[in-house]
Coordinates of C-alpha atoms in Angstrom, one line a residue:
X1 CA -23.2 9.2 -7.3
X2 CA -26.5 10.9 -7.1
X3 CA -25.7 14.4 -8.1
X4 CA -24.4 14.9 -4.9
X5 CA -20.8 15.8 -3.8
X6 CA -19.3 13.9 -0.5
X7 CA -17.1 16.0 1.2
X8 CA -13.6 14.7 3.4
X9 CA -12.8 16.3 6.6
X10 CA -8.7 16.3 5.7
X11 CA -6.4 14.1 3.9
X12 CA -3.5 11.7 5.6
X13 CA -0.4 10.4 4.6
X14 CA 0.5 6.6 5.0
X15 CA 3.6 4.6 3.6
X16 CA 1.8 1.8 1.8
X17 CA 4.0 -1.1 0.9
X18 CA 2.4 -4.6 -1.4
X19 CA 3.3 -7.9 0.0
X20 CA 5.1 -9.2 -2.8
X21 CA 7.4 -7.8 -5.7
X22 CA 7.4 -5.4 -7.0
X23 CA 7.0 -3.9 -3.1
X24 CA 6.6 -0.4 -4.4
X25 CA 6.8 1.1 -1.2
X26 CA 5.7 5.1 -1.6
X27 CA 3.4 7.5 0.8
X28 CA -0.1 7.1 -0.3
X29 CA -2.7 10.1 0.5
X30 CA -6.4 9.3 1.6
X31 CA -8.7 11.5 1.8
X32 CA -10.4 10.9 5.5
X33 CA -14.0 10.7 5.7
X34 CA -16.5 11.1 9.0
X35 CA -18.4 7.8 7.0
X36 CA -17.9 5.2 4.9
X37 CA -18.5 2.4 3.3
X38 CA -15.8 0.3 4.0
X39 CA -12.9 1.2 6.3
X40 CA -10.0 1.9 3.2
X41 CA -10.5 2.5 -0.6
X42 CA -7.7 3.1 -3.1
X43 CA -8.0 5.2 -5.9
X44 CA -7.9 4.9 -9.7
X45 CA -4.4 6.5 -9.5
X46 CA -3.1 4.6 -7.5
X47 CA -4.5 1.1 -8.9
X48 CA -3.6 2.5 -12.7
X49 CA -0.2 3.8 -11.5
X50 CA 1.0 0.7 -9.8
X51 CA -0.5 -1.4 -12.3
X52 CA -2.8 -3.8 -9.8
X53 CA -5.5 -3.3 -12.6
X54 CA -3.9 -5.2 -15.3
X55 CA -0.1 -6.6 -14.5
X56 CA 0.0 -7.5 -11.4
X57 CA -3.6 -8.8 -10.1
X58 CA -1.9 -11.4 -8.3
X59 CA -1.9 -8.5 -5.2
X60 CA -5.6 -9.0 -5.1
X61 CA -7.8 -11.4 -3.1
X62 CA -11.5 -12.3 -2.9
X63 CA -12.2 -11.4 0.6
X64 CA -14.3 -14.3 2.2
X65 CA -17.3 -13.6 4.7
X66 CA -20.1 -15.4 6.0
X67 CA -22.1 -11.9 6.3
X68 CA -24.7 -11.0 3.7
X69 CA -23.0 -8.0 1.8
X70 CA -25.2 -5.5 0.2
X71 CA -25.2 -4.2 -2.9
X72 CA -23.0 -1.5 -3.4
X73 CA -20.9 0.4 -5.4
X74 CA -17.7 2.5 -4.2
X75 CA -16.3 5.0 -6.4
X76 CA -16.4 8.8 -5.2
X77 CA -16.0 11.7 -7.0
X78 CA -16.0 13.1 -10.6
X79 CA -15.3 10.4 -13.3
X80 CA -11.4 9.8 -13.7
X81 CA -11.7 7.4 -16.2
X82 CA -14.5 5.6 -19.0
X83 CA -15.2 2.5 -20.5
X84 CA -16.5 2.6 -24.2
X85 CA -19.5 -0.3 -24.0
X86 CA -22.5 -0.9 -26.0
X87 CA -26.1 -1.9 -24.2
X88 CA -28.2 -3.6 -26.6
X89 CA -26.6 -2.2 -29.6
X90 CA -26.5 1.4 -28.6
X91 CA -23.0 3.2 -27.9
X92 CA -22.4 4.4 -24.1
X93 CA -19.4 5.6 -21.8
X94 CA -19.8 4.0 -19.0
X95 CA -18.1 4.1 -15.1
X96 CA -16.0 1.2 -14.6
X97 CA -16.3 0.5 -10.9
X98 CA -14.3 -2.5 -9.7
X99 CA -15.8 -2.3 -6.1
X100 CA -19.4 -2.3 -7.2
X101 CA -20.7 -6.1 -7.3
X102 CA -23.6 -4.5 -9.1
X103 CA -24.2 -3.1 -12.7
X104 CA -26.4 0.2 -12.6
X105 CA -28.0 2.3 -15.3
X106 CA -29.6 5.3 -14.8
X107 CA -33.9 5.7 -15.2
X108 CA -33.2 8.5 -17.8
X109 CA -30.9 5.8 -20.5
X110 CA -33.0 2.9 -19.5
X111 CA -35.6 5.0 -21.3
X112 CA -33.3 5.5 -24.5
X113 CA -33.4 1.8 -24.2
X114 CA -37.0 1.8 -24.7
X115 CA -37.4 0.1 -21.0
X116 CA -40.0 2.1 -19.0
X117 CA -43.7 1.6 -17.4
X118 CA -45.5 3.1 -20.7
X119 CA -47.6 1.3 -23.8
X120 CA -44.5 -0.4 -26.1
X121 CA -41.9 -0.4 -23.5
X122 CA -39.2 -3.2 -22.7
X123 CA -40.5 -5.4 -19.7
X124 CA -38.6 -4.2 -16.5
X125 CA -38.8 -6.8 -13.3
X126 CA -40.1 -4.4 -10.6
X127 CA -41.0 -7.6 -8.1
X128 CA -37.8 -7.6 -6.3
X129 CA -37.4 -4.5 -3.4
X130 CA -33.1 -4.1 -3.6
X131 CA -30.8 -1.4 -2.1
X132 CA -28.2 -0.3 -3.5
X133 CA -25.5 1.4 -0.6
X134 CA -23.2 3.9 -1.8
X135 CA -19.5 4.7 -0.9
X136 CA -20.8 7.2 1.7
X137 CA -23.3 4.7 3.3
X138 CA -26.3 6.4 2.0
X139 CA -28.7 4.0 0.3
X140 CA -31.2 4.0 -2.7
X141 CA -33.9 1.8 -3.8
X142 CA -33.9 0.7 -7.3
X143 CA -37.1 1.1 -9.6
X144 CA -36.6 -2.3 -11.0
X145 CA -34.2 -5.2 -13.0
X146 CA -33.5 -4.8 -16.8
X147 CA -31.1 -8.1 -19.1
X148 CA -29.0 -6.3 -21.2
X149 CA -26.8 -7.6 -23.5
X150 CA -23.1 -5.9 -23.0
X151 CA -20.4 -5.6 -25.7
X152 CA -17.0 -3.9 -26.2
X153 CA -17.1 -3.7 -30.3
X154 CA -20.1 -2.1 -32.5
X155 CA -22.8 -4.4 -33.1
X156 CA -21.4 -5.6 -36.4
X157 CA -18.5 -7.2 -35.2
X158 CA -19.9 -9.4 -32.3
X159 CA -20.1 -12.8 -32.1
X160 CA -21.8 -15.1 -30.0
X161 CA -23.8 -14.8 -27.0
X162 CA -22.6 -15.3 -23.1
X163 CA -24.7 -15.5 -20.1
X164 CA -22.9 -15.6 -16.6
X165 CA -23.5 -18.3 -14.4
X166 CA -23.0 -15.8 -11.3
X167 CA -24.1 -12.5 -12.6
X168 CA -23.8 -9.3 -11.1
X169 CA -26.6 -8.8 -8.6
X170 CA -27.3 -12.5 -8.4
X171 CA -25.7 -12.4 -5.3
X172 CA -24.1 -9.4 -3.7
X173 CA -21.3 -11.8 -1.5
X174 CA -20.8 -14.1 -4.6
X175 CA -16.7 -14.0 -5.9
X176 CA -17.0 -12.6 -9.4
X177 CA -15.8 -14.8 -12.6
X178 CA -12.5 -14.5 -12.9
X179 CA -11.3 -13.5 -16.1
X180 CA -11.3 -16.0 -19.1
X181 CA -8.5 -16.0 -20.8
X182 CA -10.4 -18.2 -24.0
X183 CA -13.0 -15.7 -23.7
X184 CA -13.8 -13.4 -26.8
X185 CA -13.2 -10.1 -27.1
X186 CA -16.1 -9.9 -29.2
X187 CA -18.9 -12.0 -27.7
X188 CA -22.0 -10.2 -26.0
X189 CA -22.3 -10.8 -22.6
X190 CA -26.5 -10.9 -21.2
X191 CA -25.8 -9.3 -17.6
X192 CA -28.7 -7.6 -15.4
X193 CA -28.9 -4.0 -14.9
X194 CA -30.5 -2.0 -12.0
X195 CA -32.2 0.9 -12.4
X196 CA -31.2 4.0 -10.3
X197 CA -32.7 7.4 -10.4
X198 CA -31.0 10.5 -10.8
X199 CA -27.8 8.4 -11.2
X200 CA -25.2 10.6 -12.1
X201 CA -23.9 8.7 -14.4
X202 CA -25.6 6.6 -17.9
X203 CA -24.2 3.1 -17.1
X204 CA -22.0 1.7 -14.1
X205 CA -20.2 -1.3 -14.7
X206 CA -19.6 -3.7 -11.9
X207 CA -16.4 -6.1 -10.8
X208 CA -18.0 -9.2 -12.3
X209 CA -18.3 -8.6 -16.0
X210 CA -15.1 -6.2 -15.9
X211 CA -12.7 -9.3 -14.6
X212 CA -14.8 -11.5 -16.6
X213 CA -13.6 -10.0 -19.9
X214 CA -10.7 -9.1 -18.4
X215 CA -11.0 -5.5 -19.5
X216 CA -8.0 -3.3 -18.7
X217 CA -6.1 -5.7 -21.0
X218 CA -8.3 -7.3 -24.1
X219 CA -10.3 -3.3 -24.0
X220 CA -7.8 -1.4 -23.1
X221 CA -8.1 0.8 -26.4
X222 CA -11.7 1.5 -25.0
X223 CA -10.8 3.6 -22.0
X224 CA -10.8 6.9 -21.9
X225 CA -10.3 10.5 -19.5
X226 CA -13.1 13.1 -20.4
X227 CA -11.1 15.2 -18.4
X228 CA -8.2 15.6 -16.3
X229 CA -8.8 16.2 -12.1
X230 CA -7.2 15.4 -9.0
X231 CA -9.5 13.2 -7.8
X232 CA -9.9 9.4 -8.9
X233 CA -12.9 7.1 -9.0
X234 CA -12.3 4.6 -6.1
X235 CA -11.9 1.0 -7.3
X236 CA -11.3 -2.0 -5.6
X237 CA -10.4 -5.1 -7.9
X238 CA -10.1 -9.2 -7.6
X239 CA -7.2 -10.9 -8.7
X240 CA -7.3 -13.1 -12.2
X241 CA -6.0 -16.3 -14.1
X242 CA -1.6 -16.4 -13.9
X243 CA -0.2 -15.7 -16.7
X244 CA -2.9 -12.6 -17.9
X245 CA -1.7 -9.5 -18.6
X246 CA 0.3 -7.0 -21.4
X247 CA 2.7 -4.4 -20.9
X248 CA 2.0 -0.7 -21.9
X249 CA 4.3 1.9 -22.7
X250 CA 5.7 4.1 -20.2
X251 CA 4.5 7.3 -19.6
X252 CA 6.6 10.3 -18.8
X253 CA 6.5 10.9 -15.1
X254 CA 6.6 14.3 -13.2
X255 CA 9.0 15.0 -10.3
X256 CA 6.7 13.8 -7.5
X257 CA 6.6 10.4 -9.1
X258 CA 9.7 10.4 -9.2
X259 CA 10.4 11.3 -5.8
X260 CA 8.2 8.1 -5.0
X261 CA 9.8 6.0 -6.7
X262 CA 13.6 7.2 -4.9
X263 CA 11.8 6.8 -1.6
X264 CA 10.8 3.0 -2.6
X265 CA 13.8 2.0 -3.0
X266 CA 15.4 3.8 0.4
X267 CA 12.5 2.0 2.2
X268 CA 12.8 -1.4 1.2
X269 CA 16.7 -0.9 1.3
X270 CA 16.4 -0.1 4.9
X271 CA 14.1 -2.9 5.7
X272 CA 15.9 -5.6 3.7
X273 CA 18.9 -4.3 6.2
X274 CA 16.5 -4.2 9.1
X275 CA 15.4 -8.3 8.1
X276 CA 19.3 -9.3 7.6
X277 CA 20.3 -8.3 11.1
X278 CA 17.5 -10.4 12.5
X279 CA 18.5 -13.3 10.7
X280 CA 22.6 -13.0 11.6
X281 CA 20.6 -12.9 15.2
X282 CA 18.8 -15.7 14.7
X283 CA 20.9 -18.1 13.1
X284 CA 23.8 -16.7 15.8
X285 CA 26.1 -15.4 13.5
X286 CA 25.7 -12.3 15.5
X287 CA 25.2 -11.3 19.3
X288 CA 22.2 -9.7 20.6
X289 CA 24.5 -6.7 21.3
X290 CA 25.8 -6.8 18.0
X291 CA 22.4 -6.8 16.0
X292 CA 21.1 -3.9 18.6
X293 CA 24.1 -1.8 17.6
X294 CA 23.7 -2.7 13.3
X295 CA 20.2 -2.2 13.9
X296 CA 20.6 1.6 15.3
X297 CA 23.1 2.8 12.9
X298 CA 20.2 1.3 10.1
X299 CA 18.1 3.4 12.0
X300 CA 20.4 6.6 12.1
X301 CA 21.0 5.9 8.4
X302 CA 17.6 5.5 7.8
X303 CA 16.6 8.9 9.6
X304 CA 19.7 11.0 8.1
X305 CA 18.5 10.1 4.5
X306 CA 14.7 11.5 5.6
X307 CA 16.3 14.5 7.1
X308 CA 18.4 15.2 3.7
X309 CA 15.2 14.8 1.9
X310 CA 12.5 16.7 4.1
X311 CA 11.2 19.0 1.6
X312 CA 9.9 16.6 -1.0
X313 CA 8.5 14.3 2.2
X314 CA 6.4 17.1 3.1

């Protein structure tokens, strides 16, 4: 995040399955790391390709704690995806980071902004000493506070003005605003920004103003991939109001995916036969003996359709 790469000592492979449907059951690969923020983070790709971002947010929780959480933000690597946004007027692609419960903008914009220390410049609250932690638990302190007032259409086609009663950076254990389904698409939103230097990117967007305007679904249009790599930004996201959300077109989906998507539907075929012998069990339609014996031929049927498919696994 500050110019610097973070290196992982391997990668592992884990069969990830949602609580609810759509269970999507698939192999998931992390990339392991010797430190880290928080002890799992899913990707971009993953939240984008299983649609958690925008259709199904009801898989997402606020997580409560009575510890103090720092301020932090959690994507790694290069950017995977942007978010067109205007700060006080002036155009900016900024780093949509759903695990940050901060907004950050680098010393070097803030100055295009006309904030800084000099004879003319913006007023910038420097009385406040805050931390920011990054994904690989490496710190920074900022050089101060800036208000700015955030849209998602050019100047000209704004209207009204929002402040948020629990802002980002307020409180760094606050639950975001959820997303406001009244809400305009066009309204400026007055959020606080912190200023980081040698931030690697202009602006970072945090989890509270990105569910507050809902913006994988009313900004979708805005979004956009500079360039294509392997990595994805890390995001973590909160769940929002029933009843949010729009379909998008389906994109064409390469043999792998595909592969995913066959071994979904194996998995929760074997566990759905897995549960049912339980329950004959339990409500003694069955024996003990018998469920044992359906239970090992699920097993062996299980394990034959793995062996028939060993090259894509690996």
């Amino acid at each position: 995040m500050k110019g610097l790469g973070y290196k992982s000592i391997g990668t592992a492979s884990v069969i990830c399955r949602f609580t609810s449907e759509p269970f999507m059951t698939q192999p998931v690969q992390f990339f392991v790391f010797e430190k880290l923020q928080c002890e799992v983070l899913f990707g971009r790709e993953f939240l984008r390709a299983t649609q958690t971002l925008d259709i199904y947010q009801h898989r997402l929780r606020s997580i409560e704690s009575t510890i103090t959480a720092s301020a932090a933000v959690r994507s790694i690597s290069h950017v995977g995806e942007c978010l067109k946004c205007w700060l006080d007027g002036i155009p900016v692609r900024s780093l949509p980071d759903t695990g940050a419960n901060v907004n950050l903008i680098s010393s070097e914009f803030a100055e295009i902004l006309d904030y800084h220390n000099g004879p003319g410049g913006k007023t910038i609250q420097v009385g406040e000493q805050v931390w920011i932690e990054f994904a690989d638990c490496s710190t920074a302190r900022i050089e101060g506070t800036i208000q700015l007032t955030v849209s998602f259409c050019p100047p000209k086609e704004t209207n009204g003005v929002l402040k948020l009663i629990e802002s980002s950076g307020s409180s760094a254990n606050k639950t975001p605003a959820r997303g406001i389904k009244a809400l305009q698409s066009n309204i400026n939103i007055i959020e606080p920004f912190h200023i980081i230097k040698d931030l690697s990117y202009d602006v970072i967007l945090g989890e509270t103003i990105l569910t507050t305007v809902d913006a994988y679904n009313q900004h979708s249009s805005g979004f956009s991939t500079p360039e294509k790599r392997k990595e994805g930004c890390i995001a973590i996201a909160r769940k929002k109001k029933p009843g949010e959300g729009t379909q998008h077109p389906k994109t064409l989906r390469n043999p792998e995916q595909k592969f995913r998507d066959k071994f979904s539907l194996e998995y929760d075929r074997y566990q759905r036969e897995k549960e049912s012998h339980e329950d004959e069990r339990l409500h003694g339609r069955i024996s003990d003996k018998e469920a044992q014996i359906k239970c090992s031929q699920t097993d062996q049927n299980h394990l034959e359709w793995l062996r028939m498919h060993r090259e894509p696994l690996e």
